[in-house]
Short mmCIF file of C-alpha atoms in Angstrom, two decimals:
data_model
loop_
_atom_site.label_atom_id
_atom_site.label_comp_id
_atom_site.label_asym_id
_atom_site.label_seq_id
_atom_site.Cartn_x
_atom_site.Cartn_y
_atom_site.Cartn_z
CA GLU A 1012 67.37 0.65 78.51
CA ALA A 1013 66.86 -3.09 78.95
CA GLN A 1014 70.20 -4.74 79.49
CA VAL A 1015 72.35 -7.38 81.13
CA THR A 1016 75.46 -5.87 82.73
CA GLN A 1017 78.59 -7.82 83.55
CA ASN A 1018 81.65 -6.69 85.49
CA PRO A 1019 84.52 -6.76 85.04
CA ARG A 1020 84.70 -6.84 81.24
CA TYR A 1021 88.36 -7.80 81.30
CA LEU A 1022 90.41 -9.41 84.06
CA ILE A 1023 93.85 -10.94 84.31
CA THR A 1024 94.47 -12.86 87.51
CA VAL A 1025 96.69 -15.59 88.92
CA THR A 1026 95.99 -19.18 89.81
CA GLY A 1027 94.20 -19.60 93.11
CA LYS A 1028 93.09 -16.01 93.66
CA LYS A 1029 89.35 -15.99 94.25
CA LEU A 1030 87.32 -13.79 91.96
CA THR A 1031 83.70 -12.90 91.29
CA VAL A 1032 82.14 -11.82 88.02
CA THR A 1033 78.95 -9.92 88.65
CA CYS A 1034 75.85 -10.01 86.47
CA SER A 1035 72.82 -7.78 86.80
CA GLN A 1036 69.68 -7.48 84.66
CA ASN A 1037 67.03 -4.76 84.80
CA MET A 1038 64.24 -6.63 82.99
CA ASN A 1039 62.77 -8.48 85.98
CA HIS A 1040 63.64 -11.79 84.35
CA GLU A 1041 63.23 -15.01 86.34
CA TYR A 1042 65.74 -17.08 84.40
CA MET A 1043 69.47 -16.30 84.37
CA SER A 1044 72.40 -18.31 83.13
CA TRP A 1045 76.19 -18.27 82.74
CA TYR A 1046 78.03 -19.51 79.65
CA ARG A 1047 81.66 -19.77 78.69
CA GLN A 1048 82.79 -19.40 75.11
CA ASP A 1049 85.90 -21.17 73.84
CA PRO A 1050 87.16 -21.44 70.23
CA GLY A 1051 85.64 -24.40 68.43
CA LEU A 1052 83.36 -25.27 71.34
CA GLY A 1053 80.69 -22.62 71.04
CA LEU A 1054 78.87 -21.55 74.17
CA ARG A 1055 78.67 -24.02 77.04
CA GLN A 1056 76.39 -23.54 80.00
CA ILE A 1057 78.02 -23.35 83.43
CA TYR A 1058 75.08 -22.76 85.78
CA TYR A 1059 71.55 -21.49 85.50
CA SER A 1060 68.87 -20.18 87.83
CA MET A 1061 65.13 -20.49 87.36
CA ASN A 1062 64.40 -17.94 90.10
CA VAL A 1063 65.63 -16.56 93.42
CA GLU A 1064 67.38 -19.24 95.50
CA VAL A 1065 66.94 -21.79 92.69
CA THR A 1066 70.15 -22.73 90.87
CA ASP A 1067 71.30 -25.77 88.95
CA LYS A 1068 74.37 -27.07 87.16
CA GLY A 1069 74.84 -26.74 83.44
CA ASP A 1070 77.26 -28.74 81.31
CA VAL A 1071 80.56 -27.44 82.73
CA PRO A 1072 80.01 -26.46 86.40
CA GLU A 1073 83.32 -27.73 87.82
CA GLY A 1074 85.35 -24.97 89.45
CA TYR A 1075 82.47 -22.50 89.59
CA LYS A 1076 79.84 -21.41 92.10
CA VAL A 1077 76.83 -19.16 91.74
CA SER A 1078 74.22 -17.58 93.97
CA ARG A 1079 70.80 -16.01 93.36
CA LYS A 1080 69.85 -14.02 96.43
CA GLU A 1081 68.08 -11.33 94.43
CA LYS A 1082 66.15 -11.59 91.20
CA ARG A 1083 68.31 -9.11 89.33
CA ASN A 1084 71.78 -10.43 90.30
CA PHE A 1085 73.50 -13.70 89.45
CA PRO A 1086 77.23 -13.59 90.32
CA LEU A 1087 79.69 -16.21 89.09
CA ILE A 1088 82.33 -17.16 91.64
CA LEU A 1089 85.68 -18.80 90.94
CA GLU A 1090 86.95 -19.89 94.35
CA SER A 1091 90.36 -21.02 93.11
CA PRO A 1092 90.80 -20.12 89.43
CA SER A 1093 93.00 -22.27 87.23
CA PRO A 1094 94.44 -21.60 83.75
CA ASN A 1095 91.83 -23.85 82.11
CA GLN A 1096 89.21 -21.33 83.21
CA THR A 1097 90.71 -18.74 80.91
CA SER A 1098 87.76 -17.97 78.69
CA LEU A 1099 85.12 -15.48 77.58
CA TYR A 1100 82.14 -15.56 79.94
CA PHE A 1101 78.59 -14.48 79.18
CA CYS A 1102 75.67 -13.92 81.48
CA ALA A 1103 72.17 -14.12 80.00
CA SER A 1104 68.58 -13.77 81.16
CA THR A 1105 65.04 -14.33 79.95
CA ARG A 1106 61.52 -13.95 81.26
CA GLY A 1107 60.20 -17.34 80.43
CA VAL A 1108 61.23 -18.97 77.19
CA ALA A 1109 64.79 -20.22 77.59
CA GLY A 1110 65.55 -19.78 73.91
CA GLU A 1111 65.06 -16.04 73.75
CA LEU A 1112 68.00 -15.07 75.89
CA PHE A 1113 69.36 -11.56 76.39
CA PHE A 1114 73.13 -11.66 76.73
CA GLY A 1115 75.57 -9.37 78.47
CA GLU A 1116 78.61 -8.04 76.63
CA GLY A 1117 80.93 -10.66 78.03
CA SER A 1118 83.81 -10.84 80.50
CA ARG A 1119 87.19 -11.94 79.21
CA LEU A 1120 89.09 -13.72 81.97
CA THR A 1121 92.73 -14.75 81.83
CA VAL A 1122 94.18 -16.94 84.58
CA LEU A 1123 97.98 -17.08 84.66
CA GLY B 282 78.33 -33.17 75.84
CA GLN B 283 78.02 -31.44 72.49
CA GLN B 284 74.83 -32.45 70.73
CA LEU B 285 74.76 -30.07 67.78
CA ASN B 286 76.99 -30.15 64.72
CA GLN B 287 77.18 -26.82 62.98
CA SER B 288 78.84 -26.30 59.61
CA PRO B 289 80.81 -24.83 58.16
CA GLN B 290 83.01 -23.67 61.01
CA SER B 291 84.12 -20.65 59.01
CA MET B 292 83.27 -18.93 55.75
CA PHE B 293 85.15 -16.35 53.70
CA ILE B 294 82.96 -14.72 51.07
CA GLN B 295 82.73 -11.66 48.88
CA GLU B 296 80.28 -8.91 49.65
CA GLY B 297 77.01 -9.52 47.84
CA GLU B 298 77.24 -13.31 47.92
CA ASP B 299 74.61 -15.50 49.53
CA VAL B 300 75.50 -17.53 52.62
CA SER B 301 74.19 -20.85 53.83
CA MET B 302 74.97 -22.67 57.06
CA ASN B 303 73.33 -25.57 58.83
CA CYS B 304 73.04 -27.39 62.08
CA THR B 305 72.29 -31.05 62.70
CA SER B 306 71.57 -33.18 65.72
CA SER B 307 71.20 -36.86 66.51
CA SER B 308 68.26 -36.00 68.77
CA ILE B 309 64.89 -34.46 68.08
CA PHE B 310 64.25 -30.94 69.34
CA ASN B 311 61.05 -28.92 69.29
CA THR B 312 62.66 -25.49 69.04
CA TRP B 313 65.56 -24.28 66.92
CA LEU B 314 67.10 -20.86 67.26
CA TRP B 315 69.72 -18.84 65.45
CA TYR B 316 71.87 -16.26 67.20
CA LYS B 317 74.47 -13.84 65.87
CA GLN B 318 77.47 -12.56 67.79
CA ASP B 319 79.05 -9.34 66.56
CA PRO B 320 82.74 -8.88 67.35
CA GLY B 321 83.16 -7.88 71.01
CA GLU B 322 79.50 -8.36 71.83
CA GLY B 323 77.19 -10.97 73.28
CA PRO B 324 74.98 -13.11 71.01
CA VAL B 325 71.65 -11.70 69.85
CA LEU B 326 68.64 -13.76 68.81
CA LEU B 327 67.96 -13.59 65.06
CA ILE B 328 65.23 -16.14 64.44
CA ALA B 329 63.29 -18.63 66.53
CA LEU B 330 61.61 -21.68 64.95
CA TYR B 331 58.93 -23.58 66.84
CA LYS B 332 57.32 -25.85 64.27
CA ALA B 333 58.81 -28.63 62.13
CA GLY B 334 58.97 -27.56 58.50
CA GLU B 335 58.61 -23.90 59.42
CA LEU B 336 60.36 -21.40 57.15
CA THR B 337 60.85 -17.96 58.69
CA SER B 338 62.40 -14.80 57.28
CA ASN B 339 63.85 -11.76 58.98
CA GLY B 340 64.94 -9.29 56.33
CA ARG B 341 67.71 -10.93 54.29
CA LEU B 342 67.81 -13.88 56.67
CA THR B 343 65.81 -17.04 56.16
CA ALA B 344 65.82 -20.03 58.49
CA GLN B 345 64.08 -23.38 58.30
CA PHE B 346 63.23 -25.96 60.93
CA GLY B 347 63.85 -29.36 59.38
CA ILE B 348 60.90 -31.69 58.97
CA THR B 349 62.69 -34.42 60.94
CA ARG B 350 63.22 -31.94 63.81
CA LYS B 351 66.90 -32.88 63.76
CA ASP B 352 68.25 -30.04 61.67
CA SER B 353 67.96 -26.41 60.70
CA PHE B 354 69.58 -24.10 58.20
CA LEU B 355 70.16 -20.37 57.98
CA ASN B 356 70.56 -18.47 54.72
CA ILE B 357 71.71 -14.89 54.30
CA SER B 358 71.09 -13.28 50.94
CA ALA B 359 73.20 -10.52 49.36
CA SER B 360 75.68 -10.29 52.22
CA ILE B 361 76.89 -6.91 53.46
CA PRO B 362 79.85 -6.00 55.70
CA SER B 363 77.73 -5.81 58.86
CA ASP B 364 76.85 -9.50 58.46
CA VAL B 365 80.35 -10.31 59.76
CA GLY B 366 80.33 -12.24 63.01
CA ILE B 367 79.74 -15.66 64.50
CA TYR B 368 76.41 -17.39 63.93
CA PHE B 369 75.19 -19.97 66.42
CA CYS B 370 72.38 -22.45 66.16
CA ALA B 371 70.78 -23.48 69.43
CA VAL B 372 68.10 -25.82 70.74
CA ILE B 373 66.08 -25.94 73.93
CA GLN B 374 66.76 -29.08 75.92
CA GLY B 375 64.29 -30.00 78.61
CA ALA B 376 62.45 -27.16 80.29
CA GLN B 377 64.95 -24.35 80.33
CA LYS B 378 68.37 -25.37 79.01
CA LEU B 379 69.74 -23.82 75.84
CA VAL B 380 72.40 -25.83 73.98
CA PHE B 381 74.52 -24.13 71.33
CA GLY B 382 76.34 -25.32 68.25
CA GLN B 383 80.05 -24.62 67.78
CA GLY B 384 79.38 -21.54 65.66
CA THR B 385 80.06 -20.43 62.07
CA ARG B 386 82.47 -17.52 61.72
CA LEU B 387 81.58 -15.37 58.73
CA THR B 388 84.17 -13.10 57.15
CA ILE B 389 83.29 -10.82 54.24
CA ASN B 390 85.71 -9.32 51.77
CA PRO B 391 84.50 -5.98 50.47
#
């Protein structure tokens, strides 16, 4: 089954404790992206990757890092999480047309 | 920053009613998309519009790409309980960046 898989789905952590949210897709898509969803703000892009070893900042990259060492994986790294990073995070991928994104089920992160 | 204005932010309707929501921008875009997010899930693409003036249907859903290329609307006819969720408009900015509206949360009373 074609899918985008995120882990963990739910996480409660404390300020400053590094964490990684993994994202994997099995559709051989070149393009992958991370979004955060906050009430009243919709989905805002954090980082995206056009292909392996090619990443770029989205609209809200501060406090986040990403890597794209393999085509299928695009982890999101929070080196020192802060409470304002409490949010619902989505990973997405597509073969070519950026509009037709396939989304994961989301990872709800709470930073205390 | 936020470039799309989506309205209304929320809707409370009775089952069977028609729904209309829209999205506007101060900039011109060549592609408009509509996504739906079911509770607890990620968004799923409903309709993609690639041509100004285009009217596209997908079952009970109809979406139009405004002639000015600065707006789009989505209509849902004869709503049913499974239509509940958040609807997002989106545009493609540049080569590969997708920008979303704030979303319209649809609640249906049976």
